[in-house]
Every structure is written in structure tokens, then in C-alpha cells.
């Protein structure tokens, strides 16, 4: 038995590379987190593609992280780099506090984050949404049968509720209360549950689905196929500037004039700060001008 074992001393694993730790985190920690699949893909991709992470994790410095940041900015947006940098920082902190790997500081704290681009302002017109559902072969009235039609159905539901794509895909019919007129989201992006009020239009949309088993998903399409179908539809419609998530901005901007105050809008969208809500509430100047004359 070694002296270190007798004294119950942890010996730093100086040979473990950052890539090794990224993979360990992806395998052991990410599966227990919401959004864990995204983390696993990003961490394993970084572990395999960037030589800077092939050195021992205790040897990684601020300049090493800065080198990765600058290389990454050549191929993805500043927002993407910031999300990945935050993930790397989380891994370093976990390794330092939980795995005792000999780290004494987090090198990510020594690196400046790239400046984010201006927040998206894209709204979705009636004509644009009709073009997209046409490509998905749905008439907006019939019960969806094919996967593409379900994607169109989800798109319209998002436009009526301001729910995120992931929230819609997580819904089961048991989460829909047709009497109280709300959808229950047990877990949202910010970790809280939320009750989403359902407008008459949203209720009408949901009721076109005749066969509603309580345990069945409201939209029976897997995330990967969902994204593929929506991207193809917007491409074929010549609307590459439209993202599915823009439906959340469109819904929030449409709802706002109907509500008494910003707190009601935040209760619907689930935003905890006015700063974040402002990213999604983008009223048209012409609409505001009309309200001034009302």
C-alpha cells in the first residue's frame, strides 16, 4: 500500500488531457442534464477536433483557450462560441471541484468573450408562414398524418403560444387541460415548470387532433427529423432567413398588445428578466404609431 493511500491523499491525475475530461463529463454528467445531448455532441467534437485540448488539463492556460476561441470564430458565430466557452468553463469548474484533478484555477476566466451579434429581430408574416406549411403539405385545418404535417402543426402552435420547439416536443396530451385552457410544461429551459395559457386559436388547433392518448406526444416527431423537415421546407420556400425559433418572437410581439403589462407576457413566455424578454418582444414601429392614435 502506497503512502498516499495510507494517508488518504488524492494524487493529481496530471496525465489526464482536457480531451479525456471532456469525454468523461459528456459520459457521466451531461446525460443527467436538460440539454445533455447538445453538451455531449459539443464536448466530444471539441475533444476530437482541436489539438490544443490534447495536452494535460492542468497545463491548459488562458492563451490556449483564447487560441481555441479565435480558431472557432472562423467557422461559427460569436453566440455559438460563447455557448461553447461557457460549457468548457463548466467542465473545468466541475473537474476542479468534484474530480480533484490538480487544477487550481479555471483558465476560461482569463479569456474575453467575443462580442455577440445584434439580437435577431426577424418577424414572420402571414404569407411566410403559409408558404412554409405549404411546403410541409399541410392545409392548417386537417389532422396531421405525415411527419411534415406535424412539423407544420407545431409551427402554428408555437406561433399561438410562444413555446419553444423543445417544449412543444416534450408535451404529452395529458399536459393539455382543455377545460382550464392551459398546457403544463413540467420542465423548461430555465429549470422551472410553466403553465402556458391557450388562446381560442390554440385550442382550435389542438382540437383538430381527434386521437389523443394521454401518454402520447402532442407532436409525434423526433427532434432530428423535425429540424431536417423544417429546414427543407424553409429552403424550398425561399425563406432561409426564417428560423423556427422566430415563432417565439412573433408570438410574444403579437400577444403583448393584448395584455395589461409586461409581467403577464413574461408569465406566458417564461422569461425571468426584462432584458431577455426584450430580445423576443419586437413590435413594429407602425403598430406602435397606430396605438398612439387609438
Tab-separated table of C-alpha atoms in Angstrom:
chain	number	residue	atom	x	y	z
A	1	UNK	CA	0.000	0.000	0.000
A	2	UNK	CA	1.413	3.396	-1.006
A	3	UNK	CA	1.933	6.238	1.478
A	4	UNK	CA	-0.654	8.279	-0.377
A	5	UNK	CA	-3.250	5.537	0.127
A	6	UNK	CA	-2.437	5.224	3.850
A	7	UNK	CA	-2.825	8.972	4.366
A	8	UNK	CA	-5.953	9.108	2.133
A	9	UNK	CA	-4.331	11.734	-0.073
A	10	UNK	CA	-5.650	12.288	-3.594
A	11	UNK	CA	-2.827	12.320	-6.126
A	12	UNK	CA	-3.485	14.747	-9.013
A	13	UNK	CA	-4.067	12.916	-12.299
A	14	UNK	CA	-1.617	15.111	-14.214
A	15	UNK	CA	-1.699	12.803	-17.233
A	16	UNK	CA	-5.394	13.351	-17.970
A	17	UNK	CA	-5.831	15.526	-21.036
A	18	UNK	CA	-8.548	18.114	-21.434
A	19	UNK	CA	-9.983	15.914	-24.205
A	20	UNK	CA	-10.176	12.995	-21.744
A	21	UNK	CA	-12.048	15.154	-19.256
A	22	UNK	CA	-14.434	16.481	-21.910
A	23	UNK	CA	-15.349	12.897	-22.816
A	24	UNK	CA	-15.726	11.891	-19.170
A	25	UNK	CA	-18.015	14.847	-18.490
A	26	UNK	CA	-20.042	14.025	-21.607
A	27	UNK	CA	-20.469	10.419	-20.449
A	28	UNK	CA	-21.030	10.948	-16.716
A	29	UNK	CA	-22.536	14.396	-16.177
A	30	UNK	CA	-24.241	15.565	-19.361
A	31	UNK	CA	-26.800	12.702	-19.517
A	32	UNK	CA	-28.279	13.955	-16.227
A	33	UNK	CA	-28.845	17.469	-17.525
A	34	UNK	CA	-31.527	19.058	-19.630
A	35	UNK	CA	-29.872	19.712	-22.968
A	36	UNK	CA	-27.396	16.950	-22.241
A	37	UNK	CA	-27.428	15.688	-25.815
A	38	UNK	CA	-26.220	19.071	-27.074
A	39	UNK	CA	-23.409	19.013	-24.495
A	40	UNK	CA	-22.315	15.508	-25.452
A	41	UNK	CA	-22.099	16.376	-29.140
A	42	UNK	CA	-20.170	19.605	-28.494
A	43	UNK	CA	-17.762	18.138	-25.944
A	44	UNK	CA	-16.878	15.072	-27.957
A	45	UNK	CA	-16.490	17.213	-31.057
A	46	UNK	CA	-14.095	19.544	-29.260
A	47	UNK	CA	-12.174	16.604	-27.816
A	48	UNK	CA	-11.614	15.112	-31.263
A	49	UNK	CA	-11.081	18.205	-33.421
A	50	UNK	CA	-8.867	20.631	-31.505
A	51	UNK	CA	-5.215	19.659	-30.762
A	52	UNK	CA	-4.997	22.305	-28.029
A	53	UNK	CA	-7.100	20.011	-25.822
A	54	UNK	CA	-4.730	17.052	-26.254
A	55	UNK	CA	-2.428	18.337	-23.526
A	56	UNK	CA	-2.904	17.613	-19.778
A	57	UNK	CA	-5.825	19.556	-18.395
A	58	UNK	CA	-3.619	21.057	-15.671
A	59	UNK	CA	-1.423	22.546	-18.388
A	60	UNK	CA	-4.227	24.380	-20.236
A	61	UNK	CA	-3.766	28.143	-19.976
A	62	UNK	CA	-5.750	31.244	-20.793
A	63	UNK	CA	-3.845	31.721	-24.077
A	64	UNK	CA	-4.722	28.118	-25.031
A	65	UNK	CA	-8.421	28.861	-24.570
A	66	UNK	CA	-8.011	32.125	-26.471
A	67	UNK	CA	-6.402	30.192	-29.342
A	68	UNK	CA	-9.369	27.819	-29.440
A	69	UNK	CA	-11.788	30.800	-29.321
A	70	UNK	CA	-10.134	32.574	-32.244
A	71	UNK	CA	-9.996	29.384	-34.323
A	72	UNK	CA	-13.638	28.625	-33.603
A	73	UNK	CA	-14.737	32.143	-34.581
A	74	UNK	CA	-13.534	31.437	-38.114
A	75	UNK	CA	-16.347	28.921	-38.610
A	76	UNK	CA	-19.206	29.732	-36.204
A	77	UNK	CA	-20.921	32.803	-34.766
A	78	UNK	CA	-19.875	34.665	-31.642
A	79	UNK	CA	-23.020	33.437	-29.909
A	80	UNK	CA	-22.070	29.817	-30.616
A	81	UNK	CA	-18.538	30.389	-29.336
A	82	UNK	CA	-19.903	31.966	-26.163
A	83	UNK	CA	-22.164	28.971	-25.525
A	84	UNK	CA	-19.296	26.539	-26.062
A	85	UNK	CA	-16.912	28.637	-23.952
A	86	UNK	CA	-19.444	28.589	-21.131
A	87	UNK	CA	-19.655	24.794	-21.453
A	88	UNK	CA	-15.859	24.405	-21.364
A	89	UNK	CA	-15.733	26.627	-18.282
A	90	UNK	CA	-18.386	24.483	-16.595
A	91	UNK	CA	-16.327	21.353	-17.275
A	92	UNK	CA	-13.161	22.925	-15.853
A	93	UNK	CA	-15.005	24.046	-12.720
A	94	UNK	CA	-16.520	20.589	-12.243
A	95	UNK	CA	-13.144	18.915	-12.741
A	96	UNK	CA	-11.552	21.265	-10.222
A	97	UNK	CA	-14.229	20.970	-7.511
A	98	UNK	CA	-15.538	17.429	-7.932
A	99	UNK	CA	-12.809	15.349	-9.543
A	100	UNK	CA	-9.785	16.917	-7.813
A	101	UNK	CA	-7.586	16.675	-10.890
A	102	UNK	CA	-4.948	19.099	-9.695
A	103	UNK	CA	-6.480	22.231	-11.187
A	104	UNK	CA	-6.044	25.389	-9.133
A	105	UNK	CA	-7.887	27.795	-11.421
A	106	UNK	CA	-10.231	27.898	-14.392
A	107	UNK	CA	-8.378	29.244	-17.476
A	108	UNK	CA	-11.658	30.245	-19.117
A	109	UNK	CA	-11.974	33.106	-16.633
A	110	UNK	CA	-8.844	34.656	-18.169
A	111	UNK	CA	-10.362	34.913	-21.641
A	112	UNK	CA	-12.571	37.665	-23.024
A	113	UNK	CA	-15.829	36.516	-24.577
A	114	UNK	CA	-16.391	37.571	-28.194
A	115	UNK	CA	-18.937	40.309	-28.667
A	116	UNK	CA	-22.330	38.937	-29.596
A	117	UNK	CA	-24.045	39.956	-32.774
A	118	UNK	CA	-27.162	42.075	-32.511
A	119	UNK	CA	-30.182	40.064	-31.346
A	120	UNK	CA	-32.391	38.741	-34.141
A	121	UNK	CA	-35.369	40.911	-34.988
A	122	UNK	CA	-36.982	38.600	-37.548
A	123	UNK	CA	-40.779	38.506	-37.508
A	124	UNK	CA	-42.874	36.036	-39.509
A	125	UNK	CA	-45.613	37.321	-41.798
A	126	UNK	CA	-48.863	35.524	-42.577
A	127	UNK	CA	-47.644	34.934	-46.132
A	128	UNK	CA	-44.353	33.425	-44.916
A	129	UNK	CA	-46.000	31.008	-42.510
A	130	UNK	CA	-48.409	29.904	-45.251
A	131	UNK	CA	-45.508	29.303	-47.625
A	132	UNK	CA	-43.767	27.117	-45.065
A	133	UNK	CA	-46.783	24.960	-44.231
A	134	UNK	CA	-47.486	24.587	-47.940
A	135	UNK	CA	-44.023	23.058	-48.349
A	136	UNK	CA	-44.818	20.764	-45.415
A	137	UNK	CA	-48.035	19.718	-47.199
A	138	UNK	CA	-50.472	20.807	-44.500
A	139	UNK	CA	-53.622	22.848	-45.016
A	140	UNK	CA	-53.792	24.270	-41.487
A	141	UNK	CA	-57.143	22.591	-40.824
A	142	UNK	CA	-56.886	18.817	-41.189
A	143	UNK	CA	-55.475	16.437	-38.614
A	144	UNK	CA	-51.778	15.889	-39.434
A	145	UNK	CA	-50.832	12.440	-40.665
A	146	UNK	CA	-47.304	12.717	-42.060
A	147	UNK	CA	-44.236	13.938	-40.163
A	148	UNK	CA	-44.008	17.096	-42.241
A	149	UNK	CA	-47.601	17.972	-41.423
A	150	UNK	CA	-46.878	17.531	-37.727
A	151	UNK	CA	-43.938	19.933	-38.050
A	152	UNK	CA	-46.286	22.487	-39.640
A	153	UNK	CA	-48.791	21.885	-36.823
A	154	UNK	CA	-46.027	22.513	-34.244
A	155	UNK	CA	-45.004	25.690	-36.079
A	156	UNK	CA	-48.538	27.056	-35.845
A	157	UNK	CA	-48.807	26.003	-32.189
A	158	UNK	CA	-45.562	27.867	-31.459
A	159	UNK	CA	-46.937	30.980	-33.165
A	160	UNK	CA	-50.014	30.837	-30.912
A	161	UNK	CA	-48.299	30.025	-27.602
A	162	UNK	CA	-44.678	31.336	-27.738
A	163	UNK	CA	-43.486	27.889	-26.677
A	164	UNK	CA	-40.026	26.727	-27.672
A	165	UNK	CA	-39.607	23.831	-30.075
A	166	UNK	CA	-38.255	21.588	-27.300
A	167	UNK	CA	-41.183	22.463	-25.047
A	168	UNK	CA	-43.685	21.539	-27.740
A	169	UNK	CA	-41.926	18.257	-28.491
A	170	UNK	CA	-41.917	17.387	-24.773
A	171	UNK	CA	-45.695	17.828	-24.426
A	172	UNK	CA	-47.960	14.854	-23.844
A	173	UNK	CA	-51.702	15.052	-24.274
A	174	UNK	CA	-52.014	14.633	-20.513
A	175	UNK	CA	-50.295	18.025	-20.217
A	176	UNK	CA	-53.135	19.752	-22.082
A	177	UNK	CA	-56.077	20.908	-19.971
A	178	UNK	CA	-58.888	21.733	-22.374
A	179	UNK	CA	-61.154	22.981	-19.560
A	180	UNK	CA	-58.662	25.250	-17.776
A	181	UNK	CA	-57.163	26.158	-21.175
A	182	UNK	CA	-53.505	25.695	-20.467
A	183	UNK	CA	-50.556	23.472	-21.327
A	184	UNK	CA	-48.381	22.310	-18.448
A	185	UNK	CA	-44.626	22.299	-19.021
A	186	UNK	CA	-43.043	20.293	-16.232
A	187	UNK	CA	-39.503	21.370	-17.097
A	188	UNK	CA	-38.467	24.391	-19.133
A	189	UNK	CA	-35.136	25.822	-20.292
A	190	UNK	CA	-34.705	27.810	-17.084
A	191	UNK	CA	-35.463	24.776	-14.931
A	192	UNK	CA	-38.945	25.818	-13.802
A	193	UNK	CA	-42.374	24.477	-14.645
A	194	UNK	CA	-44.782	26.724	-16.513
A	195	UNK	CA	-48.470	26.807	-17.342
A	196	UNK	CA	-48.952	28.216	-20.844
A	197	UNK	CA	-52.381	29.791	-21.430
A	198	UNK	CA	-54.101	28.620	-24.601
A	199	UNK	CA	-55.883	31.137	-26.792
A	200	UNK	CA	-59.031	30.210	-28.691
A	201	UNK	CA	-56.882	29.781	-31.796
A	202	UNK	CA	-54.504	27.442	-29.944
A	203	UNK	CA	-57.443	25.445	-28.568
A	204	UNK	CA	-58.947	25.142	-32.046
A	205	UNK	CA	-55.613	23.953	-33.378
A	206	UNK	CA	-55.201	21.283	-30.701
A	207	UNK	CA	-58.756	20.031	-31.125
A	208	UNK	CA	-58.251	19.131	-34.787
A	209	UNK	CA	-56.299	16.125	-33.482
A	210	UNK	CA	-59.003	13.524	-32.859
A	211	UNK	CA	-56.998	10.633	-31.426
A	212	UNK	CA	-55.407	11.857	-28.208
A	213	UNK	CA	-53.990	9.154	-25.954
A	214	UNK	CA	-52.975	10.747	-22.637
A	215	UNK	CA	-49.439	9.345	-22.723
A	216	UNK	CA	-48.827	10.094	-26.414
A	217	UNK	CA	-46.756	13.092	-27.513
A	218	UNK	CA	-48.734	16.014	-28.885
A	219	UNK	CA	-46.294	16.184	-31.814
A	220	UNK	CA	-45.021	12.659	-32.631
A	221	UNK	CA	-41.779	13.650	-34.401
A	222	UNK	CA	-38.198	13.158	-33.195
A	223	UNK	CA	-36.065	16.289	-32.815
A	224	UNK	CA	-33.539	15.388	-35.526
A	225	UNK	CA	-36.177	14.640	-38.146
A	226	UNK	CA	-38.179	17.695	-37.061
A	227	UNK	CA	-35.215	20.018	-37.701
A	228	UNK	CA	-34.445	18.377	-41.038
A	229	UNK	CA	-38.015	18.765	-42.263
A	230	UNK	CA	-38.347	22.379	-41.183
A	231	UNK	CA	-35.022	23.377	-42.727
A	232	UNK	CA	-36.004	21.725	-46.022
A	233	UNK	CA	-39.383	23.493	-46.017
A	234	UNK	CA	-37.944	26.964	-45.462
A	235	UNK	CA	-35.270	26.293	-48.119
A	236	UNK	CA	-37.820	25.172	-50.698
A	237	UNK	CA	-39.995	28.169	-49.836
A	238	UNK	CA	-37.029	30.509	-50.376
A	239	UNK	CA	-37.188	31.615	-46.736
A	240	UNK	CA	-33.743	30.719	-45.402
A	241	UNK	CA	-33.848	33.808	-43.179
A	242	UNK	CA	-36.673	32.264	-41.113
A	243	UNK	CA	-35.771	30.135	-38.090
A	244	UNK	CA	-38.299	28.039	-36.185
A	245	UNK	CA	-37.382	29.943	-33.013
A	246	UNK	CA	-38.518	33.180	-34.672
A	247	UNK	CA	-42.040	31.938	-33.966
A	248	UNK	CA	-41.404	32.723	-30.293
A	249	UNK	CA	-40.610	36.360	-31.124
A	250	UNK	CA	-43.614	36.609	-33.422
A	251	UNK	CA	-45.919	35.172	-30.759
A	252	UNK	CA	-44.589	37.431	-27.998
A	253	UNK	CA	-44.867	40.522	-30.184
A	254	UNK	CA	-48.431	39.606	-31.190
A	255	UNK	CA	-49.513	38.857	-27.617
A	256	UNK	CA	-48.065	41.970	-25.972
A	257	UNK	CA	-50.717	44.496	-27.125
A	258	UNK	CA	-53.455	42.207	-25.804
A	259	UNK	CA	-52.033	42.062	-22.272
A	260	UNK	CA	-52.105	44.562	-19.414
A	261	UNK	CA	-48.392	44.639	-18.645
A	262	UNK	CA	-45.014	43.089	-19.323
A	263	UNK	CA	-45.299	40.774	-16.308
A	264	UNK	CA	-48.212	38.971	-17.943
A	265	UNK	CA	-46.176	38.495	-21.105
A	266	UNK	CA	-43.229	37.153	-19.056
A	267	UNK	CA	-45.580	34.702	-17.317
A	268	UNK	CA	-46.562	33.309	-20.723
A	269	UNK	CA	-43.085	33.148	-22.252
A	270	UNK	CA	-41.291	32.084	-19.066
A	271	UNK	CA	-38.670	34.841	-19.152
A	272	UNK	CA	-37.224	35.820	-15.782
A	273	UNK	CA	-35.678	39.123	-16.841
A	274	UNK	CA	-36.922	42.087	-18.823
A	275	UNK	CA	-33.626	42.154	-20.748
A	276	UNK	CA	-34.238	38.663	-22.131
A	277	UNK	CA	-37.891	39.379	-22.855
A	278	UNK	CA	-36.888	42.440	-24.882
A	279	UNK	CA	-34.975	40.160	-27.253
A	280	UNK	CA	-38.261	38.468	-28.159
A	281	UNK	CA	-40.715	41.347	-27.978
A	282	UNK	CA	-40.114	43.259	-31.212
A	283	UNK	CA	-43.139	45.417	-32.054
A	284	UNK	CA	-43.259	47.057	-35.469
A	285	UNK	CA	-42.919	50.834	-35.359
A	286	UNK	CA	-46.050	51.192	-37.497
A	287	UNK	CA	-48.063	49.180	-34.968
A	288	UNK	CA	-46.839	51.366	-32.100
A	289	UNK	CA	-47.679	54.501	-34.059
A	290	UNK	CA	-51.231	53.209	-34.618
A	291	UNK	CA	-51.626	52.547	-30.899
A	292	UNK	CA	-50.581	56.125	-30.124
A	293	UNK	CA	-53.509	57.331	-32.231
A	294	UNK	CA	-56.050	54.937	-30.650
